[in-house]
């Protein structure tokens, strides 16, 4: 494995002060960590400007949790690509299941956001995942194919090397989620890889596919052993660095194998 992306979505947690304290410790941890581990953090909007100064940009990428597709306009409550570019954001997280579920984000709008992010030379992190109903109906793969094919429509082969995919089964996310078995995750990642190759041929082989949903120290390495699992996108187990640091050291050991 040449590079693994390990990042955390803070959702609507952590104040600026809490975020600063977190970043100071994470910088120290990152300093001594295997350079093949590409760390990233995705805080709330209010923390992005202060944390831009705190995060060691040579080791940790900084992301925003959402973005509008237009550069300006009458869209109360939204944040534009130019606004995020102005403050030096690296990654734009798009289509997290909580945004799809509570704010009705759909694949067509996410496609506009992916294209806008690429236009501004951000790294879009497109989140996809099947719902429990899809899994029970036996249509998980179909659901993932649809989300990928619409979400990545009109992305060119030249642009796609900037894209990250996060596979997060909706039923595995958060406190009420169920941990996904690693063999299930490996099968789904292989399916996602096949769809990416269908869409982008050779270029589809190198798009990093991250896994997320109740990742913890007990299951992280099992997931990463899948050949098409190129990183982890972690919520609760990364918000406390006492829990996150041991996971990072386990990944370092895996990279040495
Ligand atoms: P948990 O790791 O807390 O299940 O959250 C995962 C997630 O939503 C990352 O985006």
PDB file of C-alpha atoms and ligand atoms in Angstrom:
ATOM      1  CA  UNK A   1       0.000   0.000   0.000  1.00  0.00           C
ATOM      2  CA  UNK A   2       1.638   3.319  -1.007  1.00  0.00           C
ATOM      3  CA  UNK A   3      -0.656   5.822   0.649  1.00  0.00           C
ATOM      4  CA  UNK A   4      -3.654   5.678   2.955  1.00  0.00           C
ATOM      5  CA  UNK A   5      -6.037   8.545   3.614  1.00  0.00           C
ATOM      6  CA  UNK A   6      -7.120   8.698   7.252  1.00  0.00           C
ATOM      7  CA  UNK A   7      -9.474  11.480   8.171  1.00  0.00           C
ATOM      8  CA  UNK A   8     -12.199  12.606  10.461  1.00  0.00           C
ATOM      9  CA  UNK A   9     -15.491  14.375   9.985  1.00  0.00           C
ATOM     10  CA  UNK A  10     -16.269  16.407  13.098  1.00  0.00           C
ATOM     11  CA  UNK A  11     -19.938  16.850  12.117  1.00  0.00           C
ATOM     12  CA  UNK A  12     -21.525  19.477  14.447  1.00  0.00           C
ATOM     13  CA  UNK A  13     -19.080  18.890  17.299  1.00  0.00           C
ATOM     14  CA  UNK A  14     -16.159  20.895  18.747  1.00  0.00           C
ATOM     15  CA  UNK A  15     -15.922  24.627  19.371  1.00  0.00           C
ATOM     16  CA  UNK A  16     -12.988  26.653  18.020  1.00  0.00           C
ATOM     17  CA  UNK A  17     -11.115  26.281  21.318  1.00  0.00           C
ATOM     18  CA  UNK A  18     -11.665  22.526  21.399  1.00  0.00           C
ATOM     19  CA  UNK A  19     -10.574  22.297  17.779  1.00  0.00           C
ATOM     20  CA  UNK A  20      -7.375  24.246  18.436  1.00  0.00           C
ATOM     21  CA  UNK A  21      -6.384  21.975  21.319  1.00  0.00           C
ATOM     22  CA  UNK A  22      -7.095  18.926  19.144  1.00  0.00           C
ATOM     23  CA  UNK A  23      -4.983  20.249  16.262  1.00  0.00           C
ATOM     24  CA  UNK A  24      -2.007  21.075  18.463  1.00  0.00           C
ATOM     25  CA  UNK A  25      -1.843  17.465  19.660  1.00  0.00           C
ATOM     26  CA  UNK A  26      -2.609  16.022  16.222  1.00  0.00           C
ATOM     27  CA  UNK A  27       0.263  18.060  14.720  1.00  0.00           C
ATOM     28  CA  UNK A  28       2.636  16.440  17.233  1.00  0.00           C
ATOM     29  CA  UNK A  29       1.326  12.972  16.459  1.00  0.00           C
ATOM     30  CA  UNK A  30       1.494  13.629  12.701  1.00  0.00           C
ATOM     31  CA  UNK A  31       5.077  14.807  12.918  1.00  0.00           C
ATOM     32  CA  UNK A  32       6.309  11.328  13.896  1.00  0.00           C
ATOM     33  CA  UNK A  33       3.879   9.329  11.806  1.00  0.00           C
ATOM     34  CA  UNK A  34       4.673   7.296   8.675  1.00  0.00           C
ATOM     35  CA  UNK A  35       4.441   9.762   5.792  1.00  0.00           C
ATOM     36  CA  UNK A  36       2.352   7.323   3.770  1.00  0.00           C
ATOM     37  CA  UNK A  37      -0.543   8.155   6.102  1.00  0.00           C
ATOM     38  CA  UNK A  38      -2.272  11.238   4.676  1.00  0.00           C
ATOM     39  CA  UNK A  39      -4.275  12.767   7.504  1.00  0.00           C
ATOM     40  CA  UNK A  40      -7.215  15.115   7.090  1.00  0.00           C
ATOM     41  CA  UNK A  41      -9.741  16.810   9.372  1.00  0.00           C
ATOM     42  CA  UNK A  42     -13.126  18.256   8.462  1.00  0.00           C
ATOM     43  CA  UNK A  43     -14.374  20.710  11.128  1.00  0.00           C
ATOM     44  CA  UNK A  44     -17.409  23.015  11.161  1.00  0.00           C
ATOM     45  CA  UNK A  45     -17.312  26.203   9.091  1.00  0.00           C
ATOM     46  CA  UNK A  46     -16.728  28.473  12.101  1.00  0.00           C
ATOM     47  CA  UNK A  47     -13.485  26.650  12.909  1.00  0.00           C
ATOM     48  CA  UNK A  48     -12.024  26.670   9.398  1.00  0.00           C
ATOM     49  CA  UNK A  49     -10.301  30.077   9.522  1.00  0.00           C
ATOM     50  CA  UNK A  50      -8.752  29.700  12.999  1.00  0.00           C
ATOM     51  CA  UNK A  51      -7.742  26.106  12.329  1.00  0.00           C
ATOM     52  CA  UNK A  52      -6.115  26.976   8.988  1.00  0.00           C
ATOM     53  CA  UNK A  53      -3.434  28.619  11.149  1.00  0.00           C
ATOM     54  CA  UNK A  54      -3.191  25.690  13.574  1.00  0.00           C
ATOM     55  CA  UNK A  55      -3.020  22.723  11.230  1.00  0.00           C
ATOM     56  CA  UNK A  56       0.392  21.725   9.925  1.00  0.00           C
ATOM     57  CA  UNK A  57      -0.518  21.892   6.254  1.00  0.00           C
ATOM     58  CA  UNK A  58       2.453  19.769   5.224  1.00  0.00           C
ATOM     59  CA  UNK A  59       0.989  16.778   7.103  1.00  0.00           C
ATOM     60  CA  UNK A  60      -2.745  17.381   7.541  1.00  0.00           C
ATOM     61  CA  UNK A  61      -5.300  18.426   4.929  1.00  0.00           C
ATOM     62  CA  UNK A  62      -8.190  20.645   5.984  1.00  0.00           C
ATOM     63  CA  UNK A  63     -11.691  20.128   4.665  1.00  0.00           C
ATOM     64  CA  UNK A  64     -15.129  21.750   4.712  1.00  0.00           C
ATOM     65  CA  UNK A  65     -18.302  19.731   5.298  1.00  0.00           C
ATOM     66  CA  UNK A  66     -20.309  21.106   2.366  1.00  0.00           C
ATOM     67  CA  UNK A  67     -20.247  23.743  -0.374  1.00  0.00           C
ATOM     68  CA  UNK A  68     -22.685  25.377  -2.815  1.00  0.00           C
ATOM     69  CA  UNK A  69     -21.976  24.926  -6.537  1.00  0.00           C
ATOM     70  CA  UNK A  70     -22.364  28.604  -7.499  1.00  0.00           C
ATOM     71  CA  UNK A  71     -19.723  31.204  -6.735  1.00  0.00           C
ATOM     72  CA  UNK A  72     -22.238  33.726  -5.450  1.00  0.00           C
ATOM     73  CA  UNK A  73     -25.971  34.266  -5.398  1.00  0.00           C
ATOM     74  CA  UNK A  74     -29.118  34.643  -3.342  1.00  0.00           C
ATOM     75  CA  UNK A  75     -28.615  31.444  -1.308  1.00  0.00           C
ATOM     76  CA  UNK A  76     -29.035  32.313   2.362  1.00  0.00           C
ATOM     77  CA  UNK A  77     -27.025  30.084   4.658  1.00  0.00           C
ATOM     78  CA  UNK A  78     -24.775  28.675   1.935  1.00  0.00           C
ATOM     79  CA  UNK A  79     -20.990  28.907   1.419  1.00  0.00           C
ATOM     80  CA  UNK A  80     -19.447  29.226  -2.052  1.00  0.00           C
ATOM     81  CA  UNK A  81     -16.370  27.712  -3.718  1.00  0.00           C
ATOM     82  CA  UNK A  82     -14.629  31.134  -3.843  1.00  0.00           C
ATOM     83  CA  UNK A  83     -15.241  31.706  -0.151  1.00  0.00           C
ATOM     84  CA  UNK A  84     -13.618  28.397   0.729  1.00  0.00           C
ATOM     85  CA  UNK A  85     -10.780  28.964  -1.746  1.00  0.00           C
ATOM     86  CA  UNK A  86     -10.086  32.332  -0.129  1.00  0.00           C
ATOM     87  CA  UNK A  87      -9.305  30.663   3.201  1.00  0.00           C
ATOM     88  CA  UNK A  88      -7.173  27.860   1.756  1.00  0.00           C
ATOM     89  CA  UNK A  89      -9.342  24.776   2.151  1.00  0.00           C
ATOM     90  CA  UNK A  90      -8.043  21.522   0.621  1.00  0.00           C
ATOM     91  CA  UNK A  91     -10.964  19.067   0.686  1.00  0.00           C
ATOM     92  CA  UNK A  92     -14.701  19.502   0.171  1.00  0.00           C
ATOM     93  CA  UNK A  93     -16.802  16.761   1.725  1.00  0.00           C
ATOM     94  CA  UNK A  94     -19.950  16.232  -0.333  1.00  0.00           C
ATOM     95  CA  UNK A  95     -23.047  14.128   0.152  1.00  0.00           C
ATOM     96  CA  UNK A  96     -22.531  12.759   3.629  1.00  0.00           C
ATOM     97  CA  UNK A  97     -25.558  10.587   4.454  1.00  0.00           C
ATOM     98  CA  UNK A  98     -26.639  13.025   7.181  1.00  0.00           C
ATOM     99  CA  UNK A  99     -26.862  15.764   4.559  1.00  0.00           C
ATOM    100  CA  UNK A 100     -28.718  13.473   2.179  1.00  0.00           C
ATOM    101  CA  UNK A 101     -31.095  12.409   4.963  1.00  0.00           C
ATOM    102  CA  UNK A 102     -31.799  15.677   6.818  1.00  0.00           C
ATOM    103  CA  UNK A 103     -31.229  18.281   4.069  1.00  0.00           C
ATOM    104  CA  UNK A 104     -32.502  16.346   1.067  1.00  0.00           C
ATOM    105  CA  UNK A 105     -29.243  16.464  -0.876  1.00  0.00           C
ATOM    106  CA  UNK A 106     -29.619  14.514  -4.093  1.00  0.00           C
ATOM    107  CA  UNK A 107     -27.164  13.012  -6.563  1.00  0.00           C
ATOM    108  CA  UNK A 108     -27.877  15.631  -9.253  1.00  0.00           C
ATOM    109  CA  UNK A 109     -27.027  18.546  -6.954  1.00  0.00           C
ATOM    110  CA  UNK A 110     -24.019  16.679  -5.613  1.00  0.00           C
ATOM    111  CA  UNK A 111     -22.783  16.299  -9.171  1.00  0.00           C
ATOM    112  CA  UNK A 112     -22.903  20.095  -9.590  1.00  0.00           C
ATOM    113  CA  UNK A 113     -20.932  20.439  -6.353  1.00  0.00           C
ATOM    114  CA  UNK A 114     -18.323  17.857  -7.425  1.00  0.00           C
ATOM    115  CA  UNK A 115     -17.805  19.704 -10.734  1.00  0.00           C
ATOM    116  CA  UNK A 116     -17.613  23.087  -8.970  1.00  0.00           C
ATOM    117  CA  UNK A 117     -15.071  21.704  -6.491  1.00  0.00           C
ATOM    118  CA  UNK A 118     -12.896  20.317  -9.304  1.00  0.00           C
ATOM    119  CA  UNK A 119     -13.138  23.591 -11.199  1.00  0.00           C
ATOM    120  CA  UNK A 120     -11.704  25.408  -8.207  1.00  0.00           C
ATOM    121  CA  UNK A 121      -9.007  22.736  -7.746  1.00  0.00           C
ATOM    122  CA  UNK A 122     -10.321  21.384  -4.476  1.00  0.00           C
ATOM    123  CA  UNK A 123     -10.285  17.692  -3.622  1.00  0.00           C
ATOM    124  CA  UNK A 124     -13.934  16.584  -3.593  1.00  0.00           C
ATOM    125  CA  UNK A 125     -14.638  13.786  -1.125  1.00  0.00           C
ATOM    126  CA  UNK A 126     -17.843  12.268  -2.449  1.00  0.00           C
ATOM    127  CA  UNK A 127     -19.669  10.185   0.155  1.00  0.00           C
ATOM    128  CA  UNK A 128     -21.864   7.331  -0.993  1.00  0.00           C
ATOM    129  CA  UNK A 129     -23.581   4.506   0.826  1.00  0.00           C
ATOM    130  CA  UNK A 130     -26.611   2.255   0.709  1.00  0.00           C
ATOM    131  CA  UNK A 131     -29.488   2.580   3.162  1.00  0.00           C
ATOM    132  CA  UNK A 132     -30.614  -0.325   5.297  1.00  0.00           C
ATOM    133  CA  UNK A 133     -33.680  -0.783   3.032  1.00  0.00           C
ATOM    134  CA  UNK A 134     -31.391  -1.083  -0.013  1.00  0.00           C
ATOM    135  CA  UNK A 135     -29.322  -3.734   1.741  1.00  0.00           C
ATOM    136  CA  UNK A 136     -32.405  -5.675   2.794  1.00  0.00           C
ATOM    137  CA  UNK A 137     -33.776  -5.546  -0.759  1.00  0.00           C
ATOM    138  CA  UNK A 138     -30.454  -6.834  -2.109  1.00  0.00           C
ATOM    139  CA  UNK A 139     -29.837  -3.656  -4.138  1.00  0.00           C
ATOM    140  CA  UNK A 140     -26.797  -2.237  -2.313  1.00  0.00           C
ATOM    141  CA  UNK A 141     -24.543  -2.468  -5.350  1.00  0.00           C
ATOM    142  CA  UNK A 142     -27.163  -0.884  -7.607  1.00  0.00           C
ATOM    143  CA  UNK A 143     -27.599   1.956  -5.139  1.00  0.00           C
ATOM    144  CA  UNK A 144     -23.832   2.596  -5.053  1.00  0.00           C
ATOM    145  CA  UNK A 145     -23.585   2.466  -8.846  1.00  0.00           C
ATOM    146  CA  UNK A 146     -26.331   5.089  -9.202  1.00  0.00           C
ATOM    147  CA  UNK A 147     -24.738   7.426  -6.648  1.00  0.00           C
ATOM    148  CA  UNK A 148     -21.366   7.128  -8.389  1.00  0.00           C
ATOM    149  CA  UNK A 149     -22.634   7.444 -11.947  1.00  0.00           C
ATOM    150  CA  UNK A 150     -24.729  10.541 -11.243  1.00  0.00           C
ATOM    151  CA  UNK A 151     -22.344  12.091  -8.712  1.00  0.00           C
ATOM    152  CA  UNK A 152     -19.368  11.818 -11.085  1.00  0.00           C
ATOM    153  CA  UNK A 153     -21.178  12.628 -14.355  1.00  0.00           C
ATOM    154  CA  UNK A 154     -19.099  14.802 -16.715  1.00  0.00           C
ATOM    155  CA  UNK A 155     -15.976  14.500 -14.564  1.00  0.00           C
ATOM    156  CA  UNK A 156     -13.122  14.007 -17.015  1.00  0.00           C
ATOM    157  CA  UNK A 157     -10.376  11.394 -16.841  1.00  0.00           C
ATOM    158  CA  UNK A 158      -7.895  14.235 -16.345  1.00  0.00           C
ATOM    159  CA  UNK A 159      -9.812  15.602 -13.350  1.00  0.00           C
ATOM    160  CA  UNK A 160     -10.702  12.365 -11.647  1.00  0.00           C
ATOM    161  CA  UNK A 161      -7.290  11.851 -10.071  1.00  0.00           C
ATOM    162  CA  UNK A 162      -8.242  14.606  -7.598  1.00  0.00           C
ATOM    163  CA  UNK A 163     -11.415  12.850  -6.431  1.00  0.00           C
ATOM    164  CA  UNK A 164     -11.750  10.828  -3.214  1.00  0.00           C
ATOM    165  CA  UNK A 165     -14.669   8.470  -2.619  1.00  0.00           C
ATOM    166  CA  UNK A 166     -15.918   7.612   0.870  1.00  0.00           C
ATOM    167  CA  UNK A 167     -18.066   4.500   1.096  1.00  0.00           C
ATOM    168  CA  UNK A 168     -20.197   4.801   4.206  1.00  0.00           C
ATOM    169  CA  UNK A 169     -23.123   2.377   4.498  1.00  0.00           C
ATOM    170  CA  UNK A 170     -25.887   4.455   6.093  1.00  0.00           C
ATOM    171  CA  UNK A 171     -26.771   1.622   8.499  1.00  0.00           C
ATOM    172  CA  UNK A 172     -23.192   1.569   9.848  1.00  0.00           C
ATOM    173  CA  UNK A 173     -22.870   5.270  10.712  1.00  0.00           C
ATOM    174  CA  UNK A 174     -23.140   6.869  14.143  1.00  0.00           C
ATOM    175  CA  UNK A 175     -24.187   5.775  17.614  1.00  0.00           C
ATOM    176  CA  UNK A 176     -27.168   3.775  16.334  1.00  0.00           C
ATOM    177  CA  UNK A 177     -25.129   2.137  13.566  1.00  0.00           C
ATOM    178  CA  UNK A 178     -24.097  -1.493  13.223  1.00  0.00           C
ATOM    179  CA  UNK A 179     -20.457  -2.322  12.471  1.00  0.00           C
ATOM    180  CA  UNK A 180     -20.114  -3.676   8.942  1.00  0.00           C
ATOM    181  CA  UNK A 181     -18.330  -7.043   8.590  1.00  0.00           C
ATOM    182  CA  UNK A 182     -14.965  -6.552   6.871  1.00  0.00           C
ATOM    183  CA  UNK A 183     -15.673  -9.106   4.136  1.00  0.00           C
ATOM    184  CA  UNK A 184     -18.856  -7.187   3.239  1.00  0.00           C
ATOM    185  CA  UNK A 185     -16.858  -3.953   3.098  1.00  0.00           C
ATOM    186  CA  UNK A 186     -14.230  -5.560   0.848  1.00  0.00           C
ATOM    187  CA  UNK A 187     -16.893  -6.803  -1.582  1.00  0.00           C
ATOM    188  CA  UNK A 188     -18.478  -3.344  -1.782  1.00  0.00           C
ATOM    189  CA  UNK A 189     -15.141  -1.618  -2.293  1.00  0.00           C
ATOM    190  CA  UNK A 190     -14.359  -4.050  -5.119  1.00  0.00           C
ATOM    191  CA  UNK A 191     -17.711  -3.178  -6.674  1.00  0.00           C
ATOM    192  CA  UNK A 192     -16.993   0.554  -6.363  1.00  0.00           C
ATOM    193  CA  UNK A 193     -13.587   0.011  -7.991  1.00  0.00           C
ATOM    194  CA  UNK A 194     -15.255  -1.823 -10.896  1.00  0.00           C
ATOM    195  CA  UNK A 195     -17.706   1.047 -11.426  1.00  0.00           C
ATOM    196  CA  UNK A 196     -14.856   3.581 -11.336  1.00  0.00           C
ATOM    197  CA  UNK A 197     -12.949   1.563 -13.946  1.00  0.00           C
ATOM    198  CA  UNK A 198     -16.104   1.328 -16.076  1.00  0.00           C
ATOM    199  CA  UNK A 199     -16.415   5.128 -15.885  1.00  0.00           C
ATOM    200  CA  UNK A 200     -12.766   6.195 -16.109  1.00  0.00           C
ATOM    201  CA  UNK A 201     -10.842   3.155 -17.434  1.00  0.00           C
ATOM    202  CA  UNK A 202      -7.146   3.206 -16.341  1.00  0.00           C
ATOM    203  CA  UNK A 203      -7.661   6.393 -14.317  1.00  0.00           C
ATOM    204  CA  UNK A 204     -10.391   4.660 -12.288  1.00  0.00           C
ATOM    205  CA  UNK A 205      -7.814   2.273 -10.833  1.00  0.00           C
ATOM    206  CA  UNK A 206      -6.102   4.936  -8.739  1.00  0.00           C
ATOM    207  CA  UNK A 207      -9.045   6.795  -7.202  1.00  0.00           C
ATOM    208  CA  UNK A 208      -8.778   6.356  -3.427  1.00  0.00           C
ATOM    209  CA  UNK A 209     -11.827   4.676  -1.859  1.00  0.00           C
ATOM    210  CA  UNK A 210     -12.147   5.280   1.880  1.00  0.00           C
ATOM    211  CA  UNK A 211     -14.377   3.375   4.272  1.00  0.00           C
ATOM    212  CA  UNK A 212     -16.439   4.964   7.041  1.00  0.00           C
ATOM    213  CA  UNK A 213     -19.103   3.982   9.549  1.00  0.00           C
ATOM    214  CA  UNK A 214     -18.370   2.908  13.144  1.00  0.00           C
ATOM    215  CA  UNK A 215     -14.664   2.484  12.436  1.00  0.00           C
ATOM    216  CA  UNK A 216     -12.786   1.782  15.657  1.00  0.00           C
ATOM    217  CA  UNK A 217      -9.556   0.210  16.844  1.00  0.00           C
ATOM    218  CA  UNK A 218     -11.080  -3.261  16.739  1.00  0.00           C
ATOM    219  CA  UNK A 219     -12.115  -3.178  13.068  1.00  0.00           C
ATOM    220  CA  UNK A 220      -9.859  -0.602  11.351  1.00  0.00           C
ATOM    221  CA  UNK A 221      -7.074  -2.938  10.253  1.00  0.00           C
ATOM    222  CA  UNK A 222      -9.521  -5.599   9.033  1.00  0.00           C
ATOM    223  CA  UNK A 223     -11.110  -3.031   6.749  1.00  0.00           C
ATOM    224  CA  UNK A 224      -7.770  -1.745   5.463  1.00  0.00           C
ATOM    225  CA  UNK A 225      -6.691  -5.271   4.551  1.00  0.00           C
ATOM    226  CA  UNK A 226      -9.102  -5.115   1.601  1.00  0.00           C
ATOM    227  CA  UNK A 227      -7.180  -4.434  -1.590  1.00  0.00           C
ATOM    228  CA  UNK A 228      -9.514  -1.637  -2.642  1.00  0.00           C
ATOM    229  CA  UNK A 229      -9.779  -0.005   0.774  1.00  0.00           C
ATOM    230  CA  UNK A 230      -7.439   2.983   0.516  1.00  0.00           C
ATOM    231  CA  UNK A 231      -8.282   4.816   3.692  1.00  0.00           C
ATOM    232  CA  UNK A 232     -10.716   5.388   6.539  1.00  0.00           C
ATOM    233  CA  UNK A 233     -13.177   8.173   7.255  1.00  0.00           C
ATOM    234  CA  UNK A 234     -13.823   8.206  10.977  1.00  0.00           C
ATOM    235  CA  UNK A 235     -16.286   9.976  13.239  1.00  0.00           C
ATOM    236  CA  UNK A 236     -16.530   9.128  16.936  1.00  0.00           C
ATOM    237  CA  UNK A 237     -13.303   7.119  17.241  1.00  0.00           C
ATOM    238  CA  UNK A 238     -11.219  10.018  15.954  1.00  0.00           C
ATOM    239  CA  UNK A 239     -12.744  12.888  17.930  1.00  0.00           C
ATOM    240  CA  UNK A 240     -10.778  11.874  21.017  1.00  0.00           C
ATOM    241  CA  UNK A 241      -7.073  11.652  20.240  1.00  0.00           C
ATOM    242  CA  UNK A 242      -6.545   9.099  22.982  1.00  0.00           C
ATOM    243  CA  UNK A 243      -8.671   6.762  20.896  1.00  0.00           C
ATOM    244  CA  UNK A 244      -7.408   7.957  17.506  1.00  0.00           C
ATOM    245  CA  UNK A 245      -3.668   7.791  18.151  1.00  0.00           C
ATOM    246  CA  UNK A 246      -3.549   4.008  18.777  1.00  0.00           C
ATOM    247  CA  UNK A 247      -5.513   3.464  15.537  1.00  0.00           C
ATOM    248  CA  UNK A 248      -2.897   5.525  13.664  1.00  0.00           C
ATOM    249  CA  UNK A 249      -0.070   3.483  15.172  1.00  0.00           C
ATOM    250  CA  UNK A 250      -1.830   0.220  14.235  1.00  0.00           C
ATOM    251  CA  UNK A 251      -2.034   1.513  10.651  1.00  0.00           C
ATOM    252  CA  UNK A 252       1.682   2.298  10.729  1.00  0.00           C
ATOM    253  CA  UNK A 253       2.361  -1.309  11.678  1.00  0.00           C
ATOM    254  CA  UNK A 254       0.125  -2.497   8.832  1.00  0.00           C
ATOM    255  CA  UNK A 255       2.113  -0.387   6.364  1.00  0.00           C
ATOM    256  CA  UNK A 256       5.325  -2.057   7.511  1.00  0.00           C
ATOM    257  CA  UNK A 257       4.007  -5.549   6.695  1.00  0.00           C
TER     258      UNK A 257
HETATM  259  P1  LIG B   1     -18.846   7.234  12.954  1.00  0.00           P
HETATM  260  O1  LIG B   1     -17.429   6.773  12.789  1.00  0.00           O
HETATM  261  O2  LIG B   1     -19.078   7.968  14.249  1.00  0.00           O
HETATM  262  O3  LIG B   1     -19.836   6.107  12.753  1.00  0.00           O
HETATM  263  O4  LIG B   1     -19.134   8.313  11.822  1.00  0.00           O
HETATM  264  C1  LIG B   1     -18.675   8.054  10.532  1.00  0.00           C
HETATM  265  C2  LIG B   1     -18.955   9.199   9.666  1.00  0.00           C
HETATM  266  O5  LIG B   1     -20.081   9.638   9.517  1.00  0.00           O
HETATM  267  C3  LIG B   1     -17.819   9.824   8.978  1.00  0.00           C
HETATM  268  O6  LIG B   1     -18.262  10.721   8.021  1.00  0.00           O
END
